[in-house]
Tab-separated table of C-alpha atoms in Angstrom:
chain	number	residue	atom	x	y	z
A	1	UNK	CA	123.664	105.687	74.277
A	2	UNK	CA	120.123	104.649	73.306
A	3	UNK	CA	116.996	106.643	74.194
A	4	UNK	CA	113.483	105.184	74.550
A	5	UNK	CA	110.112	106.739	75.407
A	6	UNK	CA	107.539	105.360	77.838
A	7	UNK	CA	104.364	106.378	79.623
A	8	UNK	CA	105.688	104.727	82.798
A	9	UNK	CA	109.130	103.610	83.955
A	10	UNK	CA	109.216	101.424	87.071
A	11	UNK	CA	112.364	101.229	89.203
A	12	UNK	CA	112.428	97.741	90.739
A	13	UNK	CA	110.798	94.581	89.397
A	14	UNK	CA	109.776	93.061	92.716
A	15	UNK	CA	106.213	92.271	93.766
A	16	UNK	CA	105.079	95.905	93.570
A	17	UNK	CA	106.975	96.643	90.353
A	18	UNK	CA	105.791	93.764	88.221
A	19	UNK	CA	102.179	94.056	89.450
A	20	UNK	CA	102.274	97.803	88.641
A	21	UNK	CA	103.531	96.933	85.137
A	22	UNK	CA	100.667	94.503	84.531
A	23	UNK	CA	98.104	97.057	85.740
A	24	UNK	CA	99.695	99.802	83.602
A	25	UNK	CA	99.610	97.554	80.540
A	26	UNK	CA	95.917	96.786	81.171
A	27	UNK	CA	95.279	100.558	81.251
A	28	UNK	CA	97.102	101.093	77.944
A	29	UNK	CA	100.327	102.638	79.304
A	30	UNK	CA	103.567	101.793	77.499
A	31	UNK	CA	105.700	100.494	80.378
A	32	UNK	CA	109.268	99.525	81.218
A	33	UNK	CA	110.810	97.997	84.341
A	34	UNK	CA	114.414	98.570	85.392
A	35	UNK	CA	115.692	95.719	87.575
A	36	UNK	CA	119.298	94.971	88.472
A	37	UNK	CA	118.720	91.474	89.838
A	38	UNK	CA	115.744	89.159	89.188
A	39	UNK	CA	112.109	89.926	88.451
A	40	UNK	CA	110.058	89.059	91.529
A	41	UNK	CA	112.498	90.778	93.897
A	42	UNK	CA	113.059	89.889	97.545
A	43	UNK	CA	109.620	88.297	98.002
A	44	UNK	CA	110.156	85.695	95.295
A	45	UNK	CA	113.903	85.089	95.589
A	46	UNK	CA	114.899	85.771	99.214
A	47	UNK	CA	111.709	86.298	101.229
A	48	UNK	CA	108.077	85.161	101.209
A	49	UNK	CA	108.254	82.268	98.750
A	50	UNK	CA	111.607	80.554	99.548
A	51	UNK	CA	111.155	80.910	103.320
A	52	UNK	CA	107.693	79.333	103.153
A	53	UNK	CA	109.080	76.471	101.067
A	54	UNK	CA	111.746	75.853	103.734
A	55	UNK	CA	109.165	76.212	106.522
A	56	UNK	CA	107.071	73.525	104.782
A	57	UNK	CA	110.097	71.182	104.830
A	58	UNK	CA	110.551	71.967	108.549
A	59	UNK	CA	106.856	71.246	109.188
A	60	UNK	CA	107.205	67.819	107.540
A	61	UNK	CA	110.249	67.079	109.744
A	62	UNK	CA	108.174	68.106	112.792
A	63	UNK	CA	105.303	65.833	111.702
A	64	UNK	CA	107.684	62.874	111.259
A	65	UNK	CA	109.142	63.367	114.744
A	66	UNK	CA	105.634	63.616	116.206
A	67	UNK	CA	103.810	61.045	114.086
A	68	UNK	CA	102.945	59.020	117.222
A	69	UNK	CA	100.394	61.743	118.052
A	70	UNK	CA	98.427	60.398	115.080
A	71	UNK	CA	98.851	56.676	115.789
A	72	UNK	CA	101.883	56.217	113.505
A	73	UNK	CA	105.376	55.344	114.746
A	74	UNK	CA	107.530	58.483	114.979
A	75	UNK	CA	110.773	58.574	113.002
A	76	UNK	CA	113.813	60.803	113.243
A	77	UNK	CA	114.087	62.442	109.819
A	78	UNK	CA	117.411	62.751	108.021
A	79	UNK	CA	117.769	66.411	107.133
A	80	UNK	CA	119.418	66.926	103.742
A	81	UNK	CA	119.837	70.676	103.387
A	82	UNK	CA	120.889	70.411	99.745
A	83	UNK	CA	117.560	68.705	98.924
A	84	UNK	CA	115.586	71.291	100.928
A	85	UNK	CA	117.450	74.033	99.030
A	86	UNK	CA	116.847	72.195	95.740
A	87	UNK	CA	113.092	72.018	96.325
A	88	UNK	CA	113.027	75.678	97.359
A	89	UNK	CA	114.870	76.624	94.161
A	90	UNK	CA	112.468	74.574	92.010
A	91	UNK	CA	109.535	76.488	93.508
A	92	UNK	CA	111.290	79.854	93.038
A	93	UNK	CA	112.330	79.065	89.439
A	94	UNK	CA	108.801	78.014	88.548
A	95	UNK	CA	107.299	81.218	89.965
A	96	UNK	CA	110.082	83.311	88.348
A	97	UNK	CA	109.242	81.737	84.967
A	98	UNK	CA	105.615	82.728	85.553
A	99	UNK	CA	106.528	86.372	86.217
A	100	UNK	CA	108.722	86.534	83.074
A	101	UNK	CA	105.864	85.070	81.035
A	102	UNK	CA	103.459	87.704	82.411
A	103	UNK	CA	105.860	90.486	81.394
A	104	UNK	CA	105.983	89.150	77.801
A	105	UNK	CA	102.214	88.665	77.727
A	106	UNK	CA	101.651	92.289	78.775
A	107	UNK	CA	104.400	93.640	76.468
A	108	UNK	CA	106.408	95.163	79.328
A	109	UNK	CA	110.022	96.002	78.404
A	110	UNK	CA	112.647	94.875	80.927
A	111	UNK	CA	115.935	96.764	81.269
A	112	UNK	CA	118.542	94.885	83.258
A	113	UNK	CA	120.725	97.339	85.166
A	114	UNK	CA	120.720	100.068	87.793
A	115	UNK	CA	118.156	102.844	87.281
A	116	UNK	CA	119.006	106.392	88.317
A	117	UNK	CA	116.677	109.389	88.070
A	118	UNK	CA	118.118	112.389	86.227
A	119	UNK	CA	117.349	116.032	86.942
A	120	UNK	CA	115.983	118.411	84.263
A	121	UNK	CA	118.030	117.776	81.111
A	122	UNK	CA	117.960	117.907	77.318
A	123	UNK	CA	115.532	114.978	77.490
A	124	UNK	CA	112.936	116.659	79.702
A	125	UNK	CA	112.417	119.991	81.454
A	126	UNK	CA	111.371	118.023	84.577
A	127	UNK	CA	113.327	115.622	86.749
A	128	UNK	CA	112.377	112.012	86.110
A	129	UNK	CA	114.155	110.734	83.018
A	130	UNK	CA	115.785	107.432	83.986
A	131	UNK	CA	119.320	106.424	83.050
A	132	UNK	CA	119.977	102.675	83.101
A	133	UNK	CA	123.560	101.926	84.062
A	134	UNK	CA	125.462	98.650	83.892
A	135	UNK	CA	128.083	98.699	86.649
A	136	UNK	CA	128.984	95.046	85.934
A	137	UNK	CA	129.635	95.631	82.240
A	138	UNK	CA	131.799	98.644	81.447
A	139	UNK	CA	131.408	98.062	77.678
A	140	UNK	CA	127.598	98.321	77.759
A	141	UNK	CA	126.126	101.653	76.759
A	142	UNK	CA	123.675	103.222	79.141
A	143	UNK	CA	120.050	103.554	78.075
A	144	UNK	CA	117.973	106.662	78.636
A	145	UNK	CA	114.275	106.125	79.395
A	146	UNK	CA	112.210	109.281	78.775
A	147	UNK	CA	108.826	109.033	80.462
A	148	UNK	CA	105.600	110.648	81.624
A	149	UNK	CA	105.662	108.935	85.038
A	150	UNK	CA	108.098	107.079	87.284
A	151	UNK	CA	107.196	104.536	89.965
A	152	UNK	CA	109.863	103.822	92.593
A	153	UNK	CA	109.401	100.325	94.033
A	154	UNK	CA	112.979	99.397	94.916
A	155	UNK	CA	112.095	97.502	98.093
A	156	UNK	CA	114.233	96.994	101.183
A	157	UNK	CA	117.275	95.155	102.528
A	158	UNK	CA	118.080	93.426	105.838
A	159	UNK	CA	119.350	95.917	108.429
A	160	UNK	CA	122.707	95.181	110.029
A	161	UNK	CA	123.773	95.946	113.579
A	162	UNK	CA	126.482	98.656	113.472
A	163	UNK	CA	128.723	96.646	115.817
A	164	UNK	CA	128.026	93.299	114.111
A	165	UNK	CA	128.166	93.737	110.315
A	166	UNK	CA	127.172	90.813	108.090
A	167	UNK	CA	130.163	88.712	107.022
A	168	UNK	CA	127.846	86.172	105.283
A	169	UNK	CA	129.744	83.329	106.985
A	170	UNK	CA	129.189	83.578	110.740
A	171	UNK	CA	127.032	86.717	110.910
A	172	UNK	CA	124.095	86.134	108.561
A	173	UNK	CA	121.209	88.139	107.160
A	174	UNK	CA	117.860	86.610	106.190
A	175	UNK	CA	119.178	86.690	102.571
A	176	UNK	CA	122.124	84.498	103.605
A	177	UNK	CA	119.744	81.998	105.210
A	178	UNK	CA	118.359	81.272	101.751
A	179	UNK	CA	121.713	79.764	100.763
A	180	UNK	CA	122.396	77.809	103.973
A	181	UNK	CA	124.158	74.548	103.045
A	182	UNK	CA	123.826	72.862	106.448
A	183	UNK	CA	121.841	73.293	109.653
A	184	UNK	CA	124.056	74.887	112.323
A	185	UNK	CA	123.972	72.864	115.533
A	186	UNK	CA	123.758	76.068	117.643
A	187	UNK	CA	122.212	79.253	116.304
A	188	UNK	CA	121.533	82.639	117.853
A	189	UNK	CA	118.868	84.878	116.324
A	190	UNK	CA	119.057	88.556	117.216
A	191	UNK	CA	115.551	90.019	116.910
A	192	UNK	CA	112.240	88.605	118.116
A	193	UNK	CA	110.115	89.978	115.286
A	194	UNK	CA	108.311	88.112	112.507
A	195	UNK	CA	111.454	87.185	110.525
A	196	UNK	CA	113.405	86.069	113.605
A	197	UNK	CA	110.565	83.865	114.879
A	198	UNK	CA	109.902	82.238	111.504
A	199	UNK	CA	113.565	81.227	111.284
A	200	UNK	CA	113.529	80.100	114.939
A	201	UNK	CA	110.551	77.831	114.198
A	202	UNK	CA	112.172	76.476	111.031
A	203	UNK	CA	115.628	75.870	112.529
A	204	UNK	CA	114.381	74.167	115.687
A	205	UNK	CA	112.273	71.771	113.575
A	206	UNK	CA	115.333	71.026	111.418
A	207	UNK	CA	117.357	70.125	114.523
A	208	UNK	CA	119.218	73.295	115.494
A	209	UNK	CA	119.577	74.523	119.082
A	210	UNK	CA	118.105	78.027	118.792
A	211	UNK	CA	118.381	81.037	121.112
A	212	UNK	CA	116.370	84.177	120.275
A	213	UNK	CA	117.757	87.415	121.737
A	214	UNK	CA	115.363	90.392	121.822
A	215	UNK	CA	116.357	93.825	123.176
A	216	UNK	CA	112.749	94.934	123.757
A	217	UNK	CA	110.282	93.725	126.392
A	218	UNK	CA	108.080	91.723	124.003
A	219	UNK	CA	108.235	89.474	120.985
A	220	UNK	CA	106.523	90.955	117.892
A	221	UNK	CA	105.453	94.051	119.856
A	222	UNK	CA	102.783	95.193	117.361
A	223	UNK	CA	100.765	91.978	117.809
A	224	UNK	CA	98.369	90.876	120.568
A	225	UNK	CA	100.242	89.974	123.776
A	226	UNK	CA	98.062	86.897	124.521
A	227	UNK	CA	98.871	85.543	121.056
A	228	UNK	CA	102.624	86.229	121.202
A	229	UNK	CA	102.844	84.757	124.728
A	230	UNK	CA	101.221	81.572	123.440
A	231	UNK	CA	103.597	81.503	120.455
A	232	UNK	CA	106.554	81.875	122.811
A	233	UNK	CA	105.297	78.994	124.993
A	234	UNK	CA	104.853	76.800	121.940
A	235	UNK	CA	108.338	77.538	120.567
A	236	UNK	CA	109.863	77.004	124.031
A	237	UNK	CA	108.149	73.612	124.290
A	238	UNK	CA	109.931	72.686	121.021
A	239	UNK	CA	113.348	73.721	122.339
A	240	UNK	CA	113.756	77.422	121.475
A	241	UNK	CA	115.351	79.533	124.254
A	242	UNK	CA	114.337	83.191	124.593
A	243	UNK	CA	116.407	86.018	126.095
A	244	UNK	CA	113.990	88.963	126.291
A	245	UNK	CA	115.021	92.504	127.279
A	246	UNK	CA	118.626	91.638	126.484
A	247	UNK	CA	120.361	94.422	124.548
A	248	UNK	CA	123.726	93.616	122.978
A	249	UNK	CA	126.621	95.936	122.206
A	250	UNK	CA	130.166	95.665	120.877
A	251	UNK	CA	131.497	94.358	124.195
A	252	UNK	CA	128.935	91.487	124.128
A	253	UNK	CA	130.450	89.872	121.030
A	254	UNK	CA	133.561	87.736	120.807
A	255	UNK	CA	133.873	86.557	117.220
A	256	UNK	CA	136.241	83.664	116.636
A	257	UNK	CA	137.135	81.866	113.422
A	258	UNK	CA	134.439	79.174	113.535
A	259	UNK	CA	132.100	80.375	116.310
A	260	UNK	CA	130.783	83.419	118.170
A	261	UNK	CA	130.565	83.888	121.925
A	262	UNK	CA	127.817	86.232	123.141
A	263	UNK	CA	127.828	87.742	126.639
A	264	UNK	CA	124.197	87.802	127.762
A	265	UNK	CA	122.624	89.116	130.965
A	266	UNK	CA	122.663	85.616	132.476
A	267	UNK	CA	125.975	84.264	131.190
A	268	UNK	CA	127.826	83.402	128.010
A	269	UNK	CA	126.397	81.687	124.948
A	270	UNK	CA	128.580	80.085	122.283
A	271	UNK	CA	127.014	79.511	118.834
A	272	UNK	CA	128.094	78.470	115.339
A	273	UNK	CA	126.248	81.254	113.547
A	274	UNK	CA	124.238	84.386	114.305
A	275	UNK	CA	121.235	85.514	112.272
A	276	UNK	CA	120.601	89.254	112.608
A	277	UNK	CA	116.874	89.863	112.046
A	278	UNK	CA	116.254	93.380	113.377
A	279	UNK	CA	114.122	94.623	110.483
A	280	UNK	CA	114.592	95.924	106.962
A	281	UNK	CA	115.771	99.280	105.635
A	282	UNK	CA	114.566	101.039	102.446
A	283	UNK	CA	116.582	100.842	99.205
A	284	UNK	CA	116.754	104.572	98.462
A	285	UNK	CA	120.513	105.060	98.026
A	286	UNK	CA	121.960	105.868	94.629
A	287	UNK	CA	118.607	106.372	92.877
A	288	UNK	CA	119.339	110.000	91.948
A	289	UNK	CA	116.751	111.286	94.449
A	290	UNK	CA	118.842	114.441	95.040
A	291	UNK	CA	118.055	115.360	91.403
A	292	UNK	CA	114.364	115.565	92.383
A	293	UNK	CA	112.140	117.310	94.941
A	294	UNK	CA	111.601	113.992	96.738
A	295	UNK	CA	111.804	114.193	100.536
A	296	UNK	CA	113.028	111.377	102.776
A	297	UNK	CA	111.932	110.692	106.344
A	298	UNK	CA	114.351	108.343	108.171
A	299	UNK	CA	115.382	107.040	104.752
A	300	UNK	CA	111.807	106.371	103.595
A	301	UNK	CA	110.291	108.273	100.663
A	302	UNK	CA	107.481	110.661	101.632
A	303	UNK	CA	104.310	110.438	99.521
A	304	UNK	CA	100.745	111.707	99.645
A	305	UNK	CA	97.714	109.396	99.856
A	306	UNK	CA	97.947	108.743	96.092
A	307	UNK	CA	101.609	107.662	96.475
A	308	UNK	CA	102.903	110.792	94.710
A	309	UNK	CA	106.175	112.340	95.874
A	310	UNK	CA	106.820	116.095	95.833
A	311	UNK	CA	107.489	115.634	92.101
A	312	UNK	CA	103.868	114.775	91.298
A	313	UNK	CA	104.740	112.554	88.303
A	314	UNK	CA	107.127	110.443	90.412
A	315	UNK	CA	105.327	107.910	92.614
A	316	UNK	CA	106.683	105.520	95.256
A	317	UNK	CA	105.169	102.375	96.807
A	318	UNK	CA	106.057	99.330	98.899
A	319	UNK	CA	108.875	98.975	101.404
A	320	UNK	CA	110.555	102.268	100.334
A	321	UNK	CA	107.665	104.327	101.749
A	322	UNK	CA	107.676	102.544	105.114
A	323	UNK	CA	104.012	101.628	105.609
A	324	UNK	CA	103.443	97.937	106.401
A	325	UNK	CA	106.388	96.099	104.820
A	326	UNK	CA	104.290	93.298	103.345
A	327	UNK	CA	104.174	92.046	99.751
A	328	UNK	CA	100.379	92.173	99.618
A	329	UNK	CA	100.420	95.811	100.780
A	330	UNK	CA	103.039	96.724	98.157
A	331	UNK	CA	100.931	95.246	95.348
A	332	UNK	CA	97.787	97.116	96.407
A	333	UNK	CA	99.744	100.392	96.702
A	334	UNK	CA	101.229	99.769	93.247
A	335	UNK	CA	97.807	99.240	91.676
A	336	UNK	CA	96.422	102.374	93.372
A	337	UNK	CA	99.407	104.463	92.182
A	338	UNK	CA	99.090	103.289	88.563
A	339	UNK	CA	95.327	103.854	88.555
A	340	UNK	CA	95.920	107.389	89.832
A	341	UNK	CA	98.451	108.060	87.032
A	342	UNK	CA	95.894	106.854	84.501
A	343	UNK	CA	93.193	109.180	85.951
A	344	UNK	CA	91.194	106.232	87.246
A	345	UNK	CA	89.611	106.407	90.676
A	346	UNK	CA	91.664	104.039	92.864
A	347	UNK	CA	90.085	102.315	95.837
A	348	UNK	CA	91.826	103.743	98.926
A	349	UNK	CA	93.762	101.209	100.989
A	350	UNK	CA	92.536	100.716	104.534
A	351	UNK	CA	95.714	99.731	106.379
A	352	UNK	CA	93.532	98.508	109.257
A	353	UNK	CA	92.141	95.800	106.984
A	354	UNK	CA	95.485	94.284	105.994
A	355	UNK	CA	96.086	90.690	107.136
A	356	UNK	CA	99.370	90.169	109.014
A	357	UNK	CA	100.792	86.636	109.125
A	358	UNK	CA	103.581	84.818	110.955
A	359	UNK	CA	104.334	81.470	109.307
A	360	UNK	CA	105.739	79.786	112.401
A	361	UNK	CA	104.468	76.496	113.792
A	362	UNK	CA	101.866	77.196	115.100
A	363	UNK	CA	100.810	79.868	112.629
A	364	UNK	CA	99.736	83.334	113.750
A	365	UNK	CA	97.544	85.760	111.810
A	366	UNK	CA	95.843	89.035	112.669
A	367	UNK	CA	93.894	91.900	111.172
A	368	UNK	CA	92.831	95.285	112.462
A	369	UNK	CA	93.787	96.802	115.797
A	370	UNK	CA	95.150	95.132	118.922
A	371	UNK	CA	93.959	95.821	122.473
A	372	UNK	CA	97.075	97.928	123.085
A	373	UNK	CA	96.281	100.201	120.106
A	374	UNK	CA	92.597	100.488	121.053
A	375	UNK	CA	93.563	101.483	124.608
A	376	UNK	CA	96.143	103.952	123.327
A	377	UNK	CA	93.505	105.571	121.094
A	378	UNK	CA	90.824	105.449	123.860
A	379	UNK	CA	88.478	103.388	121.677
A	380	UNK	CA	85.807	101.338	123.485
A	381	UNK	CA	85.857	97.617	122.708
A	382	UNK	CA	84.866	94.245	124.058
A	383	UNK	CA	87.176	91.212	123.721
A	384	UNK	CA	86.060	87.617	123.150
A	385	UNK	CA	88.193	84.466	122.989
A	386	UNK	CA	87.398	81.047	121.556
A	387	UNK	CA	89.812	78.128	122.088
A	388	UNK	CA	90.623	75.952	119.073
A	389	UNK	CA	89.879	73.067	121.489
A	390	UNK	CA	86.177	73.820	120.852
A	391	UNK	CA	86.596	73.016	117.138
A	392	UNK	CA	86.806	69.329	116.144
A	393	UNK	CA	88.999	69.752	113.042
A	394	UNK	CA	91.514	71.846	115.029
A	395	UNK	CA	91.720	69.125	117.705
A	396	UNK	CA	92.304	66.528	114.951
A	397	UNK	CA	95.194	68.734	113.711
A	398	UNK	CA	96.601	68.810	117.261
A	399	UNK	CA	95.987	72.561	117.410
A	400	UNK	CA	93.913	72.519	120.585
A	401	UNK	CA	96.278	74.925	122.406
A	402	UNK	CA	95.483	77.637	119.862
A	403	UNK	CA	92.752	80.236	120.144
A	404	UNK	CA	91.047	83.074	118.344
A	405	UNK	CA	90.362	86.522	119.748
A	406	UNK	CA	87.952	89.098	118.363
A	407	UNK	CA	87.682	92.750	119.404
A	408	UNK	CA	84.375	94.466	118.625
A	409	UNK	CA	82.796	97.866	119.003
A	410	UNK	CA	80.255	97.440	121.875
A	411	UNK	CA	77.727	99.736	120.122
A	412	UNK	CA	77.891	98.816	116.433
A	413	UNK	CA	79.397	95.311	116.858
A	414	UNK	CA	81.859	96.178	114.075
A	415	UNK	CA	84.997	94.021	114.025
A	416	UNK	CA	87.876	96.195	115.271
A	417	UNK	CA	90.503	93.474	115.342
A	418	UNK	CA	90.886	89.718	115.117
A	419	UNK	CA	93.871	87.469	115.951
A	420	UNK	CA	94.409	83.730	115.595
A	421	UNK	CA	97.076	81.262	116.672
A	422	UNK	CA	96.780	77.674	115.519
A	423	UNK	CA	96.550	75.441	112.450
A	424	UNK	CA	95.471	77.188	109.245
A	425	UNK	CA	95.574	80.671	110.797
A	426	UNK	CA	97.294	82.271	107.775
A	427	UNK	CA	94.536	80.968	105.466
A	428	UNK	CA	91.629	81.678	107.844
A	429	UNK	CA	92.624	85.343	108.173
A	430	UNK	CA	91.504	85.915	104.567
A	431	UNK	CA	87.915	85.232	105.638
A	432	UNK	CA	88.274	87.903	108.323
A	433	UNK	CA	89.806	90.236	105.694
A	434	UNK	CA	86.758	89.732	103.440
A	435	UNK	CA	84.436	90.345	106.412
A	436	UNK	CA	86.268	93.616	107.206
A	437	UNK	CA	86.325	94.654	103.535
A	438	UNK	CA	82.545	94.154	103.316
A	439	UNK	CA	82.093	95.871	106.692
A	440	UNK	CA	80.473	92.779	108.190
A	441	UNK	CA	79.509	92.841	111.870
A	442	UNK	CA	80.651	90.127	114.255
A	443	UNK	CA	77.138	88.631	114.121
A	444	UNK	CA	77.253	88.453	110.302
A	445	UNK	CA	80.588	86.625	110.520
A	446	UNK	CA	79.015	84.273	113.050
A	447	UNK	CA	75.780	83.793	111.091
A	448	UNK	CA	77.424	82.775	107.808
A	449	UNK	CA	77.200	78.987	107.397
A	450	UNK	CA	80.592	77.364	107.935
A	451	UNK	CA	81.376	73.812	106.826
A	452	UNK	CA	81.618	71.195	109.578
A	453	UNK	CA	84.141	69.952	110.421
A	454	UNK	CA	86.491	72.784	109.490
A	455	UNK	CA	89.018	74.838	111.402
A	456	UNK	CA	87.201	77.932	110.080
A	457	UNK	CA	84.360	77.207	112.506
A	458	UNK	CA	86.477	79.084	115.048
A	459	UNK	CA	85.594	82.309	113.192
A	460	UNK	CA	81.884	81.482	113.305
A	461	UNK	CA	82.147	80.837	117.052
A	462	UNK	CA	84.083	84.095	117.565
A	463	UNK	CA	81.406	86.085	115.696
A	464	UNK	CA	78.616	84.478	117.730
A	465	UNK	CA	80.477	84.800	121.041
A	466	UNK	CA	80.844	88.547	120.468
A	467	UNK	CA	77.007	88.671	120.713
A	468	UNK	CA	76.905	86.174	123.634
A	469	UNK	CA	75.395	83.620	121.253
A	470	UNK	CA	78.319	81.178	121.052
A	471	UNK	CA	77.253	77.542	120.699
A	472	UNK	CA	80.414	75.589	121.524
A	473	UNK	CA	81.995	78.000	124.029
């Protein structure tokens, strides 16, 4: 057994973990990461980056099929899944190499294995010393990491349905989708949230017959209903079938050797594979949390506003604490936690100013509150819509069915919420995020000079329209 001493030990080398390590190094803390798989975590290897690479391939296939819209003869693309997977892996490997380089540059030690928190022991009178175990290699000795602070950033995993466990062959998780070797001709997706819809968009563009089954009354229930209705219409026009308000149970599933039959409210559906995309659960098992004062709420770690647990020197951030499960939120929480450890004065995160993106075709992006939330909280607002059809560059991109919607405080004209559906939405939302961060009013957003022609002019028109000064609407 080998023992090492650190100022900070980070459990999990995903987006939050490696960003925390860089920040800690910048602040002079001697830092180690314990990671049992690959640096970069879900986001880099099974989530944000590989899915967007595959969505880009799907977008190209869509453009080829619809090239006649732009005066070029349409072609039916030949989909080679091994090449799509190869390109995805090239992108992932390149980014992974970048993360490993950053760890060397910042002198962060990486321990490959499973980290478990120990209770008070000969190493420390407090809980928090980390033992690194190597379940794969029985010969390897475990390492003991004595520390001043621990940061738990172990992320999340795809949730399974109790009556339909993943078999990684017919019943797939989003992780399994990253290794798909062919496009199933018929696919059912259980769950009409962000992950389910992104895969629905991708698979339909790659030639699969897709049915999305959602138990609730709405797709992506936390987003604006006008926006999600438009997204549904768009996906339906491209061949996706939706079964909304359709809850499944054990009796609904007949799993055969090569296919699955699903009994739905309006008849039976036979598919080659089922993707279960009903959300993600926190990775808090087997971390030694019972050796600490840490409290869990529905499996998520409870923290205060500085991301400290009930053991004040043990912090937790990202998907394990159950705020917004987004990579960019996890990184900001990680930076705030490390700054707090180092007695800096971290900038508090305003969760109302976090951009939320859906990388479907068309793209959806939003920030702030929706009308439903404003009504629920009895907050006064006025709503203003601008169609992308009013913006030349959006029409050129064939995004004229999209629109933007801004919600403003009638008194102060502060931006309470903003949603977009259409080309470039996931890039444009960053301008709205900057406006919210700088506390800009709708008129200030509208008065800033926007390049013409650009799709971003929709934001200028939204800002002006909120003051009844819109030019093109």
